[in-house]
Amino acid sequence: MMRIIIVCLCTGLAAGKTLEPFDNADIPSWIPGCPGIDQGTIYFTYAKDLCEVVLLLLFGWFYKRRITSKRPALPMNDGAEDFRTGVFSCCMQERGCNCFWAFFMQQVRMGDTFQASGVTSFWAPTAVFVASRIIANLMGLVPGMPAGLPTTSMFFFQAVFYARWRNALRRELSLPRNDCGDFCLYSLCAPCLAAQEANEIDRLSGVYVGCFKIEIVGQP
């Protein structure tokens, strides 16, 4: 959702410029029949990524202060053999705000989950995202680079780190490993897994995370 909003804003800003984004029909690439990356799209991507990073930092600071820092200690697993909610049950009604955070500010919600479980620091997922965007932008400067390849490849780059942390979360919760499955799912629908992990941690902690606050509701 965040990316859709930012893309719309950046497209509107770019409309008044001389260089139009996505005007790449005549730009050659290494792959026959696949257009390359035009200069307008490069500038558009810079603006979009800058907006995303600034929003992640601002919302992350706010979220960490209002929610992550007020979490109770995470108890031991209560005997579950796997995550209690399905991968694509991310928008369950009683945890709707987790869906909001996972799709609007994915790395922020992941940071909360992983810090609460002792897997890694709050800012680690954001750092991976920022690194992936820097790499993608550098790839976009390579002559003949096919359009879409830098961004698409970064989904897999991010999934390497996210799947590793998910397996560490599984270990903390005494759940079975699933390296290949976690990597594939994080590559295809990272927000869905972020919401699933958030629901599991919040349920174990006995908390409800609203859009801008955390409530102790006790063990379900």
Coordinates of C-alpha atoms in Angstrom, one line a residue:
M1 CA 0.0 0.0 0.0
M2 CA 2.8 2.4 0.9
R3 CA 4.4 1.8 -2.5
I4 CA 1.2 2.4 -4.4
I5 CA 0.7 5.7 -2.6
I6 CA 4.3 6.8 -3.2
V7 CA 4.2 5.7 -6.9
C8 CA 1.1 7.8 -7.5
L9 CA 2.7 10.8 -5.9
C10 CA 6.0 10.5 -7.7
T11 CA 4.2 9.9 -11.0
G12 CA 2.2 13.1 -10.5
L13 CA 5.4 15.0 -9.8
A14 CA 7.2 13.5 -12.8
A15 CA 4.4 14.3 -15.1
G16 CA 5.5 18.0 -15.3
K17 CA 9.1 17.1 -16.0
T18 CA 10.8 16.8 -19.4
L19 CA 11.8 13.2 -18.7
E20 CA 8.7 11.0 -18.5
P21 CA 9.1 7.8 -16.4
F22 CA 8.5 4.4 -18.0
D23 CA 9.1 5.8 -21.5
N24 CA 11.4 2.9 -22.4
A25 CA 10.0 1.3 -25.5
D26 CA 13.0 2.2 -27.6
I27 CA 15.7 1.5 -24.9
P28 CA 17.6 -1.8 -25.7
S29 CA 18.6 -4.3 -23.0
W30 CA 20.6 -7.5 -22.8
I31 CA 17.4 -9.6 -23.3
P32 CA 15.9 -9.4 -26.8
G33 CA 12.3 -8.1 -26.7
C34 CA 12.7 -6.7 -23.2
P35 CA 13.2 -2.9 -22.9
G36 CA 15.9 -1.3 -20.9
I37 CA 15.7 1.4 -18.2
D38 CA 15.1 5.0 -19.4
Q39 CA 16.5 8.0 -17.6
G40 CA 13.1 9.2 -16.5
T41 CA 12.5 6.0 -14.7
I42 CA 15.9 6.2 -12.9
Y43 CA 15.0 9.7 -11.5
F44 CA 11.5 8.5 -10.6
T45 CA 13.0 5.6 -8.7
Y46 CA 15.3 7.8 -6.8
A47 CA 12.4 10.0 -5.7
K48 CA 10.2 7.0 -4.8
D49 CA 13.0 5.3 -2.8
L50 CA 13.8 8.5 -0.9
C51 CA 10.2 8.9 0.1
E52 CA 9.9 5.3 1.2
V53 CA 13.1 5.4 3.3
V54 CA 12.1 8.7 5.0
L55 CA 8.6 7.4 5.8
L56 CA 10.1 4.1 7.2
L57 CA 12.4 6.1 9.5
L58 CA 9.7 8.4 10.7
F59 CA 7.1 5.8 11.3
G60 CA 9.7 3.4 12.7
W61 CA 10.8 5.9 15.3
F62 CA 7.2 6.6 16.3
Y63 CA 6.3 2.9 16.4
K64 CA 9.3 1.9 18.4
R65 CA 8.6 4.6 20.9
R66 CA 4.9 4.0 21.3
I67 CA 4.7 0.2 20.9
T68 CA 7.9 -1.8 20.8
S69 CA 9.4 -0.2 23.9
K70 CA 6.3 -0.9 25.9
R71 CA 6.0 -4.7 25.2
P72 CA 6.0 -7.2 28.0
A73 CA 8.5 -10.1 28.0
L74 CA 7.7 -12.8 25.5
P75 CA 6.7 -16.1 27.3
M76 CA 7.6 -19.6 26.1
N77 CA 5.7 -21.3 23.4
D78 CA 2.5 -22.8 24.7
G79 CA 2.8 -26.0 22.8
A80 CA 1.9 -25.0 19.2
E81 CA 3.5 -27.0 16.5
D82 CA 3.5 -24.3 13.9
F83 CA 2.2 -20.8 13.4
R84 CA -1.5 -20.7 14.5
T85 CA -2.6 -18.5 11.6
G86 CA -2.1 -19.4 8.0
V87 CA 0.2 -17.5 5.7
F88 CA -2.7 -15.9 3.8
S89 CA -4.8 -15.3 6.9
C90 CA -2.9 -12.1 7.5
C91 CA -6.0 -9.9 7.5
M92 CA -7.8 -11.7 10.3
Q93 CA -10.4 -9.4 11.7
E94 CA -9.3 -9.4 15.4
R95 CA -5.7 -8.4 14.4
G96 CA -6.5 -5.9 11.6
C97 CA -3.9 -3.4 12.6
N98 CA -1.2 -6.0 12.1
C99 CA -2.4 -6.3 8.5
F100 CA -2.2 -2.5 8.2
W101 CA 1.4 -2.3 9.5
A102 CA 2.6 -5.4 7.6
F103 CA 1.4 -4.0 4.2
F104 CA 1.9 -0.3 4.8
M105 CA 5.2 -0.4 6.8
Q106 CA 6.4 -4.0 6.5
Q107 CA 9.9 -3.5 7.9
V108 CA 8.6 -1.6 10.9
R109 CA 6.3 -4.4 12.0
M110 CA 8.9 -7.0 11.3
G111 CA 11.4 -5.1 13.4
D112 CA 8.9 -5.1 16.3
T113 CA 8.3 -8.8 16.0
F114 CA 12.0 -9.8 15.7
Q115 CA 13.1 -7.5 18.6
A116 CA 10.3 -8.7 20.8
S117 CA 11.4 -12.3 20.2
G118 CA 15.1 -11.6 20.6
V119 CA 15.9 -12.5 17.0
T120 CA 17.5 -9.2 15.9
S121 CA 17.3 -5.5 16.4
F122 CA 14.3 -3.3 15.5
W123 CA 16.1 -1.5 12.7
A124 CA 17.6 -4.6 11.0
P125 CA 14.8 -5.2 8.5
T126 CA 14.8 -1.5 7.6
A127 CA 18.5 -1.6 7.0
V128 CA 18.1 -4.6 4.7
F129 CA 15.4 -2.7 2.7
V130 CA 17.6 0.4 2.4
A131 CA 20.6 -1.7 1.3
S132 CA 18.4 -3.5 -1.3
R133 CA 17.2 -0.1 -2.8
I134 CA 20.8 1.2 -3.0
I135 CA 21.9 -2.0 -4.8
A136 CA 18.9 -1.8 -7.1
N137 CA 19.6 1.8 -8.1
L138 CA 23.2 0.9 -8.8
M139 CA 22.1 -2.0 -11.0
G140 CA 19.8 0.4 -12.8
L141 CA 22.8 2.5 -13.9
V142 CA 24.4 -0.5 -15.8
P143 CA 24.0 -0.1 -19.5
G144 CA 21.5 -2.6 -21.0
M145 CA 20.0 -3.5 -17.7
P146 CA 16.5 -5.0 -18.4
A147 CA 13.6 -2.9 -16.9
G148 CA 12.3 -4.4 -13.7
L149 CA 15.2 -6.7 -13.1
P150 CA 16.9 -4.6 -10.3
T151 CA 13.7 -4.4 -8.2
T152 CA 12.6 -8.0 -8.8
S153 CA 16.0 -9.4 -7.9
M154 CA 15.9 -7.4 -4.6
F155 CA 12.8 -9.3 -3.4
F156 CA 15.1 -12.4 -3.3
F157 CA 17.9 -10.4 -1.8
Q158 CA 15.7 -9.3 1.1
A159 CA 14.2 -12.8 1.4
V160 CA 17.7 -14.2 2.2
F161 CA 17.8 -12.1 5.4
Y162 CA 14.1 -12.3 6.3
A163 CA 13.9 -16.1 5.9
R164 CA 17.0 -16.4 8.1
W165 CA 15.3 -14.3 10.8
R166 CA 12.1 -16.2 10.4
N167 CA 13.9 -19.5 11.1
A168 CA 15.5 -17.9 14.1
L169 CA 12.0 -17.0 15.3
R170 CA 10.9 -20.6 14.7
R171 CA 13.8 -21.7 16.9
E172 CA 12.8 -19.3 19.6
L173 CA 9.2 -20.6 19.5
S174 CA 10.3 -24.3 19.2
L175 CA 8.6 -24.6 15.8
P176 CA 10.0 -26.8 13.0
R177 CA 12.3 -25.3 10.4
N178 CA 11.2 -24.7 6.8
D179 CA 14.1 -23.0 5.1
C180 CA 13.1 -23.4 1.5
G181 CA 9.4 -22.7 2.1
D182 CA 10.1 -19.6 4.1
F183 CA 12.5 -18.2 1.5
C184 CA 10.0 -18.8 -1.3
L185 CA 7.1 -17.3 0.6
Y186 CA 9.2 -14.2 1.7
S187 CA 10.2 -13.7 -2.0
L188 CA 6.6 -13.8 -3.1
C189 CA 4.5 -12.2 -0.3
A190 CA 6.7 -10.8 2.4
P191 CA 3.8 -8.7 4.0
C192 CA 1.8 -11.9 4.5
L193 CA 4.5 -13.6 6.5
A194 CA 5.2 -10.4 8.4
A195 CA 1.6 -10.3 9.5
Q196 CA 1.6 -14.0 10.4
E197 CA 4.6 -13.6 12.6
A198 CA 3.1 -10.5 14.2
N199 CA -0.1 -12.3 15.0
E200 CA 1.8 -15.1 16.6
I201 CA 4.1 -12.9 18.8
D202 CA 1.2 -10.7 19.9
R203 CA -0.9 -13.8 20.8
L204 CA 1.9 -15.3 22.9
S205 CA 2.6 -11.9 24.5
G206 CA -1.1 -11.3 25.3
V207 CA -1.1 -7.9 23.6
Y208 CA -3.2 -6.2 21.0
V209 CA -1.3 -3.8 18.7
G210 CA -3.5 -1.0 17.5
C211 CA -2.6 1.5 14.8
F212 CA -0.8 3.7 17.3
K213 CA -0.8 2.0 20.6
I214 CA -0.4 -1.3 22.4
E215 CA -2.8 -2.9 24.9
I216 CA -2.2 -5.7 27.3
V217 CA -5.2 -8.0 26.9
G218 CA -3.9 -11.1 28.7
Q219 CA -3.4 -14.6 27.3
P220 CA -6.2 -15.7 25.0

